[in-house]
Tab-separated table of C-alpha atoms in Angstrom:
chain	number	residue	atom	x	y	z
A	1	MET	CA	5.218	10.596	3.980
A	2	GLN	CA	2.439	10.024	6.453
A	3	LEU	CA	-1.298	10.228	5.847
A	4	ASN	CA	-2.729	11.359	9.171
A	5	ALA	CA	-5.573	13.558	10.365
A	6	ILE	CA	-3.589	16.696	9.643
A	7	THR	CA	-2.944	15.658	6.053
A	8	ALA	CA	-6.581	14.706	5.495
A	9	PHE	CA	-7.759	18.004	7.007
A	10	ALA	CA	-5.417	19.948	4.732
A	11	LEU	CA	-6.816	18.209	1.671
A	12	PHE	CA	-10.414	18.884	2.636
A	13	ALA	CA	-9.596	22.475	3.552
A	14	GLN	CA	-8.372	22.991	-0.051
A	15	GLY	CA	-11.663	21.717	-1.383
A	16	VAL	CA	-10.185	18.530	-2.770
A	17	SER	CA	-12.238	15.973	-0.829
A	18	ALA	CA	-12.691	14.027	-4.070
A	19	VAL	CA	-8.963	13.332	-4.328
A	20	ALA	CA	-7.940	9.641	-4.164
A	21	VAL	CA	-4.719	8.888	-2.321
A	22	LEU	CA	-3.873	5.161	-2.124
A	23	ARG	CA	-0.926	4.473	0.233
A	24	PHE	CA	0.008	0.863	0.810
A	25	GLY	CA	2.976	-1.422	1.372
A	26	CYS	CA	4.513	-4.090	-0.815
A	27	SER	CA	7.178	-6.461	0.386
A	28	GLN	CA	10.152	-7.582	-1.648
A	29	ILE	CA	9.630	-10.533	-3.942
A	30	VAL	CA	13.291	-10.709	-5.082
A	31	VAL	CA	16.612	-8.883	-5.123
A	32	GLU	CA	18.558	-9.660	-8.251
A	33	ARG	CA	20.169	-8.399	-11.466
A	34	LEU	CA	17.172	-8.416	-13.794
A	35	ASP	CA	15.460	-5.493	-15.572
A	36	PRO	CA	12.702	-6.604	-17.959
A	37	LEU	CA	11.952	-3.004	-18.926
A	38	VAL	CA	15.343	-1.558	-19.823
A	39	ASN	CA	17.164	-4.842	-20.462
A	40	PRO	CA	14.532	-7.403	-21.532
A	41	ASP	CA	15.784	-10.979	-21.891
A	42	VAL	CA	19.213	-10.033	-20.537
A	43	ASN	CA	20.300	-12.292	-17.650
A	44	PRO	CA	22.010	-10.853	-15.719
A	45	SER	CA	21.251	-7.189	-16.334
A	46	PRO	CA	23.868	-4.541	-15.571
A	47	HIS	CA	22.936	-3.876	-11.933
A	48	VAL	CA	20.906	-5.133	-9.000
A	49	HIS	CA	17.310	-4.104	-8.319
A	50	GLN	CA	14.910	-4.786	-5.512
A	51	VAL	CA	11.495	-5.798	-6.793
A	52	ILE	CA	7.982	-5.759	-5.341
A	53	GLY	CA	4.549	-6.751	-6.559
A	54	GLY	CA	3.313	-9.704	-8.587
A	55	ASN	CA	5.097	-12.984	-9.199
A	56	ALA	CA	5.162	-12.554	-13.010
A	57	PHE	CA	8.502	-10.741	-12.687
A	58	ALA	CA	11.145	-12.289	-14.874
A	59	ALA	CA	13.900	-11.335	-17.368
A	60	SER	CA	11.086	-10.517	-19.782
A	61	ILE	CA	7.459	-9.649	-19.048
A	62	ALA	CA	4.980	-9.962	-21.932
A	63	SER	CA	3.301	-6.752	-23.114
A	64	SER	CA	-0.102	-8.074	-22.156
A	65	ASP	CA	-2.330	-8.113	-19.078
A	66	VAL	CA	0.207	-8.781	-16.348
A	67	SER	CA	-2.597	-9.398	-13.825
A	68	GLU	CA	-3.365	-12.606	-15.759
A	69	LEU	CA	0.306	-13.726	-15.726
A	70	ALA	CA	0.778	-13.365	-11.938
A	71	ASN	CA	-1.117	-15.429	-9.383
A	72	CYS	CA	-0.031	-13.548	-6.238
A	73	THR	CA	1.277	-10.190	-5.083
A	74	SER	CA	3.407	-8.917	-2.244
A	75	CYS	CA	1.199	-5.806	-1.982
A	76	THR	CA	-1.603	-5.456	0.547
A	77	PHE	CA	-4.064	-4.439	-2.126
A	78	SER	CA	-4.393	-7.989	-3.513
A	79	GLU	CA	-5.670	-6.862	-6.943
A	80	ASP	CA	-2.379	-5.086	-7.632
A	81	ARG	CA	-0.163	-7.516	-9.448
A	82	SER	CA	1.996	-4.785	-10.980
A	83	ASN	CA	5.781	-4.836	-10.640
A	84	TYR	CA	7.832	-1.947	-9.266
A	85	TRP	CA	11.584	-1.939	-8.931
A	86	THR	CA	14.478	0.362	-8.094
A	87	ALA	CA	18.145	0.380	-7.205
A	88	ASN	CA	19.529	-1.009	-4.001
A	89	MET	CA	21.793	0.893	-1.612
A	90	VAL	CA	25.066	-0.424	-0.347
A	91	ARG	CA	27.599	0.926	2.119
A	92	ARG	CA	31.015	1.080	0.510
A	93	ASP	CA	33.992	0.536	2.812
A	94	ASP	CA	37.207	2.242	1.742
A	95	SER	CA	38.988	1.797	5.024
A	96	GLU	CA	41.906	-0.556	5.662
A	97	ILE	CA	39.662	-2.759	7.769
A	98	PRO	CA	37.713	-4.843	6.790
A	99	GLN	CA	39.365	-4.770	3.338
A	100	ILE	CA	40.515	-8.101	2.150
A	101	THR	CA	43.397	-9.320	-0.014
A	102	LEU	CA	42.788	-11.158	-3.281
A	103	ASP	CA	45.841	-12.197	-5.301
A	104	SER	CA	47.936	-9.569	-3.477
A	105	LEU	CA	45.452	-6.753	-4.361
A	106	ILE	CA	43.672	-4.787	-1.678
A	107	VAL	CA	39.977	-4.396	-2.586
A	108	ASN	CA	36.957	-2.611	-1.141
A	109	ILE	CA	34.033	-4.554	0.217
A	110	ASP	CA	30.389	-3.567	0.160
A	111	LEU	CA	27.405	-4.345	2.307
A	112	ARG	CA	23.793	-3.982	1.206
A	113	VAL	CA	21.990	-1.567	3.508
A	114	GLY	CA	18.934	-2.899	5.264
A	115	GLN	CA	15.511	-1.452	4.986
A	116	MET	CA	12.748	-0.454	7.458
A	117	PRO	CA	8.994	-0.585	7.114
A	118	ASN	CA	7.387	2.790	6.553
A	119	ARG	CA	5.154	4.451	9.098
A	120	PHE	CA	1.997	2.445	9.870
A	121	LEU	CA	3.155	-0.442	7.635
A	122	ASP	CA	4.621	-2.820	10.208
A	123	GLY	CA	4.821	-6.326	8.737
A	124	GLU	CA	6.262	-5.209	5.432
A	125	ARG	CA	9.367	-7.192	4.593
A	126	GLY	CA	11.838	-4.862	2.838
A	127	GLY	CA	10.008	-3.461	-0.139
A	128	MET	CA	8.427	-0.073	-0.744
A	129	THR	CA	5.497	2.141	0.035
A	130	VAL	CA	3.366	2.749	-3.058
A	131	TYR	CA	1.107	5.754	-3.674
A	132	TYR	CA	-1.483	6.468	-6.373
A	133	THR	CA	-2.902	9.992	-6.211
A	134	SER	CA	-5.559	11.545	-8.465
A	135	PRO	CA	-5.212	15.250	-9.527
A	136	TYR	CA	-5.635	17.656	-6.628
A	137	ASP	CA	-7.940	19.869	-8.663
A	138	GLY	CA	-10.520	17.083	-8.878
A	139	SER	CA	-10.211	16.722	-12.630
A	140	LYS	CA	-10.723	13.441	-14.498
A	141	VAL	CA	-8.049	10.852	-14.041
A	142	THR	CA	-7.508	7.839	-16.284
A	143	ALA	CA	-5.969	4.714	-14.797
A	144	PHE	CA	-3.147	2.897	-16.587
A	145	LYS	CA	-4.092	0.219	-19.123
A	146	PRO	CA	-2.960	-3.420	-19.480
A	147	GLY	CA	0.429	-3.512	-21.080
A	148	PHE	CA	1.390	-0.061	-19.789
A	149	ARG	CA	4.949	0.451	-18.461
A	150	MET	CA	7.241	3.393	-17.813
A	151	LEU	CA	10.496	4.541	-16.257
A	152	ALA	CA	11.313	7.500	-13.958
A	153	GLY	CA	14.845	8.917	-13.619
A	154	HIS	CA	18.082	8.283	-15.416
A	155	GLN	CA	20.382	5.669	-13.892
A	156	GLU	CA	23.444	7.158	-15.547
A	157	GLN	CA	22.913	10.717	-14.216
A	158	ARG	CA	25.561	12.029	-11.838
A	159	GLU	CA	24.735	15.730	-11.501
A	160	ALA	CA	21.700	17.864	-10.759
A	161	GLY	CA	19.051	18.213	-13.436
A	162	GLY	CA	16.736	15.899	-15.292
A	163	VAL	CA	13.504	14.963	-13.584
A	164	THR	CA	14.470	16.705	-10.336
A	165	LYS	CA	12.907	19.970	-11.605
A	166	TRP	CA	9.501	18.345	-11.121
A	167	ASN	CA	10.362	17.277	-7.548
A	168	ALA	CA	10.359	13.807	-8.993
A	169	ILE	CA	13.243	12.223	-7.033
A	170	CYS	CA	14.754	13.122	-3.656
A	171	PHE	CA	16.130	11.792	-0.374
A	172	ARG	CA	14.902	12.610	3.102
A	173	CYS	CA	17.407	12.476	5.966
A	174	PHE	CA	15.368	11.685	9.120
A	175	ASN	CA	16.863	13.798	11.844
A	176	THR	CA	15.816	11.548	14.750
A	177	ALA	CA	14.667	7.970	15.106
A	178	ASN	CA	11.044	7.142	14.304
A	179	PHE	CA	10.816	9.354	11.178
A	180	GLY	CA	12.047	12.562	12.798
A	181	GLY	CA	11.543	15.569	10.537
A	182	ASP	CA	8.868	13.905	8.428
A	183	ASN	CA	6.538	16.890	8.626
A	184	LEU	CA	6.099	18.092	5.046
A	185	ALA	CA	5.441	16.548	1.665
A	186	PRO	CA	8.361	14.710	0.038
A	187	CYS	CA	10.993	16.820	-1.650
A	188	SER	CA	9.597	20.046	-0.158
A	189	ASP	CA	11.551	20.554	3.065
A	190	PRO	CA	15.107	21.760	2.490
A	191	THR	CA	15.988	21.098	6.171
A	192	VAL	CA	15.741	17.318	5.584
A	193	ASP	CA	15.378	16.838	1.802
A	194	SER	CA	18.033	16.784	-0.915
A	195	VAL	CA	18.284	15.699	-4.532
A	196	ALA	CA	21.640	14.117	-3.861
A	197	LEU	CA	22.395	11.477	-1.234
A	198	PRO	CA	22.726	13.157	2.185
A	199	THR	CA	26.298	14.068	3.168
A	200	LYS	CA	25.670	13.906	6.943
A	201	PHE	CA	24.541	11.363	9.517
A	202	CYS	CA	20.816	10.590	9.356
A	203	PRO	CA	19.812	9.334	12.815
A	204	GLY	CA	16.509	7.916	11.558
A	205	GLY	CA	17.744	6.584	8.248
A	206	ILE	CA	17.310	7.775	4.642
A	207	ARG	CA	14.119	7.710	2.615
A	208	THR	CA	14.179	7.872	-1.162
A	209	THR	CA	11.114	9.098	-3.070
A	210	ILE	CA	10.447	8.508	-6.761
A	211	ARG	CA	7.561	10.245	-8.568
A	212	PHE	CA	6.548	9.119	-12.026
A	213	PRO	CA	5.159	11.185	-14.954
A	214	THR	CA	1.459	12.007	-14.689
A	215	CYS	CA	0.556	12.841	-18.354
A	216	TRP	CA	0.024	10.277	-21.143
A	217	ASP	CA	-0.195	10.653	-24.932
A	218	GLY	CA	-3.385	8.541	-24.775
A	219	THR	CA	-2.184	5.998	-27.341
A	220	ASN	CA	1.128	4.263	-26.597
A	221	LEU	CA	1.468	1.871	-23.694
A	222	ASP	CA	5.268	2.104	-23.931
A	223	SER	CA	8.010	3.792	-25.975
A	224	PRO	CA	11.579	2.865	-26.957
A	225	ASP	CA	13.000	4.863	-24.044
A	226	HIS	CA	10.061	3.971	-21.783
A	227	MET	CA	9.563	7.722	-21.204
A	228	SER	CA	8.437	9.468	-24.378
A	229	HIS	CA	4.836	8.240	-24.186
A	230	VAL	CA	4.427	9.997	-20.818
A	231	SER	CA	5.402	13.413	-19.501
A	232	TYR	CA	5.641	15.491	-16.385
A	233	PRO	CA	3.504	18.696	-16.395
A	234	ALA	CA	4.242	21.338	-19.060
A	235	SER	CA	4.802	23.836	-16.235
A	236	GLY	CA	4.774	23.598	-12.494
A	237	THR	CA	4.358	20.221	-10.823
A	238	PHE	CA	1.592	17.687	-10.239
A	239	GLU	CA	1.306	19.000	-6.651
A	240	ASN	CA	0.430	22.531	-7.774
A	241	ASN	CA	-1.894	21.351	-10.580
A	242	GLY	CA	0.583	21.986	-13.440
A	243	PRO	CA	-1.159	21.384	-16.773
A	244	CYS	CA	-0.360	18.461	-19.051
A	245	PRO	CA	1.288	19.334	-22.356
A	246	ALA	CA	-0.831	19.219	-25.506
A	247	THR	CA	1.201	16.236	-26.696
A	248	HIS	CA	0.263	14.262	-23.593
A	249	PRO	CA	-3.209	15.463	-22.632
A	250	VAL	CA	-4.460	12.462	-20.603
A	251	LYS	CA	-4.053	12.822	-16.813
A	252	LEU	CA	-2.786	9.727	-15.050
A	253	PRO	CA	-2.672	8.953	-11.324
A	254	GLN	CA	0.572	10.078	-9.809
A	255	LEU	CA	2.510	6.911	-9.060
A	256	MET	CA	5.059	7.451	-6.281
A	257	PHE	CA	7.060	5.037	-4.199
A	258	GLU	CA	9.275	5.317	-1.182
A	259	VAL	CA	12.089	3.153	0.213
A	260	ILE	CA	13.493	3.684	3.734
A	261	TRP	CA	17.105	2.662	4.237
A	262	ASP	CA	18.313	1.868	7.740
A	263	THR	CA	21.554	3.776	7.613
A	264	ALA	CA	21.688	4.508	11.379
A	265	PRO	CA	24.057	1.605	12.128
A	266	PHE	CA	26.674	3.408	10.042
A	267	ASN	CA	26.443	6.767	11.828
A	268	ASP	CA	30.007	6.455	13.091
A	269	LYS	CA	32.851	8.518	11.684
A	270	SER	CA	35.127	5.498	11.816
A	271	LEU	CA	32.811	3.806	9.291
A	272	TRP	CA	32.900	6.755	6.844
A	273	PRO	CA	35.721	7.522	4.326
A	274	GLU	CA	38.628	9.431	5.744
A	275	ASP	CA	37.863	12.442	3.485
A	276	GLY	CA	34.435	12.795	5.197
A	277	SER	CA	32.437	11.916	2.105
A	278	GLN	CA	29.283	9.867	2.624
A	279	PRO	CA	29.725	6.071	2.207
A	280	PHE	CA	26.546	5.027	0.426
A	281	VAL	CA	26.287	3.943	-3.202
A	282	LEU	CA	23.310	2.983	-5.330
A	283	SER	CA	23.597	-0.393	-6.993
A	284	GLN	CA	24.406	1.046	-10.424
A	285	GLY	CA	27.626	2.493	-8.938
A	286	ASP	CA	26.159	5.923	-8.185
A	287	ASP	CA	27.560	7.641	-5.066
A	288	THR	CA	25.751	10.955	-5.867
A	289	GLY	CA	22.123	9.845	-5.751
A	290	TYR	CA	21.260	11.777	-8.913
A	291	GLY	CA	20.959	8.487	-10.770
A	292	GLN	CA	18.139	7.131	-8.634
A	293	HIS	CA	15.414	5.679	-10.814
A	294	GLY	CA	12.332	3.507	-10.758
A	295	ASP	CA	10.568	1.121	-13.149
A	296	TYR	CA	6.923	0.234	-13.427
A	297	VAL	CA	4.921	-2.437	-15.229
A	298	PHE	CA	1.166	-2.053	-14.675
A	299	GLY	CA	-0.713	-5.115	-13.490
A	300	TRP	CA	-3.891	-4.171	-11.597
A	301	GLU	CA	-6.767	-6.558	-12.201
A	302	GLY	CA	-9.571	-5.341	-14.444
A	303	GLN	CA	-10.918	-1.876	-13.574
A	304	SER	CA	-9.839	-2.082	-9.927
A	305	LEU	CA	-7.409	0.874	-10.021
A	306	GLN	CA	-9.921	3.070	-11.903
A	307	ASN	CA	-12.590	2.079	-9.419
A	308	ALA	CA	-10.350	3.130	-6.516
A	309	MET	CA	-9.613	6.484	-8.155
A	310	ASP	CA	-13.318	7.083	-8.790
A	311	ALA	CA	-14.160	6.096	-5.210
A	312	SER	CA	-11.741	8.716	-3.822
A	313	CYS	CA	-10.101	6.063	-1.660
A	314	PHE	CA	-7.649	7.200	1.019
A	315	GLY	CA	-4.783	5.264	2.607
A	316	ALA	CA	-4.431	1.507	2.837
A	317	THR	CA	-8.128	0.599	2.875
A	318	CYS	CA	-10.624	1.136	0.100
A	319	ARG	CA	-14.226	-0.019	-0.209
A	320	ALA	CA	-13.651	-0.565	-3.943
A	321	LEU	CA	-10.612	-2.817	-3.454
A	322	LYS	CA	-9.711	-6.169	-1.894
A	323	THR	CA	-6.954	-6.265	0.713
A	324	GLN	CA	-4.710	-8.888	2.282
A	325	THR	CA	-2.532	-8.962	5.358
A	326	PHE	CA	1.257	-8.632	5.201
A	327	ALA	CA	1.412	-12.233	6.425
A	328	ALA	CA	-0.399	-13.289	3.252
A	329	ALA	CA	1.496	-10.796	1.011
A	330	ASN	CA	4.853	-11.992	2.316
A	331	GLN	CA	4.148	-15.485	1.001
A	332	CYS	CA	4.454	-14.196	-2.574
A	333	GLY	CA	7.867	-14.367	-4.212
A	334	VAL	CA	9.772	-15.442	-7.284
A	335	GLN	CA	12.777	-17.704	-7.658
A	336	ASN	CA	16.100	-15.901	-7.990
A	337	ASN	CA	17.280	-16.424	-11.572
A	338	VAL	CA	20.771	-14.962	-11.228
A	339	ASP	CA	23.390	-17.106	-9.541
A	340	GLU	CA	25.320	-14.550	-7.516
A	341	ASP	CA	25.492	-13.117	-4.007
A	342	VAL	CA	23.750	-9.787	-3.479
A	343	GLU	CA	23.690	-9.867	0.361
A	344	GLY	CA	26.418	-9.599	2.974
A	345	TRP	CA	29.973	-8.439	2.315
A	346	LEU	CA	30.800	-8.180	-1.412
A	347	THR	CA	34.122	-7.488	-3.084
A	348	GLU	CA	32.337	-5.369	-5.701
A	349	LEU	CA	28.865	-4.295	-6.649
A	350	PRO	CA	27.350	-7.078	-8.845
A	351	GLY	CA	27.891	-6.063	-12.431
A	352	MET	CA	29.822	-2.936	-11.422
A	353	SER	CA	33.569	-2.580	-10.891
A	354	MET	CA	34.057	-0.096	-8.050
């Protein structure tokens, strides 16, 4: 999604000039099989994630103020030491070449798909574009608290349903290079958007969008399933000012992030399965896309996120926040704690038998 003069004009025309929309980039800090939210203290976890944000990321993250555990961030808002992570995408090769033989068995090989910086975020290294948006009706928004964490999506899902009814997760198939077709809000344009992974060539690559719940019970910073303490609107969506349910009355900023996969190098029929099916697979072994998911551990310093919401900040600059260049952000990272290859040609998805 782009935030340009047209977008800004549309917001003001709707009388929502008080809306805050932070949009900023965060580079990757690590790609590995750890998941401190769903699989704490498990090394390695079941599947690979790409991770952005603060350098407190580890197999377990204490339920405390993460901003005090990290001392750097890969995000351009330097007070955001949160962690965000999601599945990787690989291209599965079922053809005879370049399959390889191991112990007289023919096996598939997989290649992690590269990523591209989002529009206006040149300098980002891999990573994601992160958004925090206050309610469009101008109502009070409460920033997340230290120790807060949540999950969006269900990694095991393989058919339509779940959070997709709130426009929470989708894929955009850019129809030309340079973000062709990126004209409407995410998950709202059926000519380029789909809940499942696209089944056709995408000349400009594929963008995945993940939107998190925007209503909180006001008490619990987490829950056993990392979902029950939060909720999507009781009806409608966040974008059309759907109300929060009585059980979760506190309005949160809408957290959303985007990843853009450079699938264009694979737009060749000889590189796709013979049956014509699309060749891309998410790192938990999902070739449908319905299992796309995202994890979040809050780690903004002090009241900085609340200050940005109250100041109605817009885009990648905000008078209430400190910023850093991508050159500085790209210096932040964490040591890989899982001894396995996740790049290049792989005989199977790490942790997943294909």
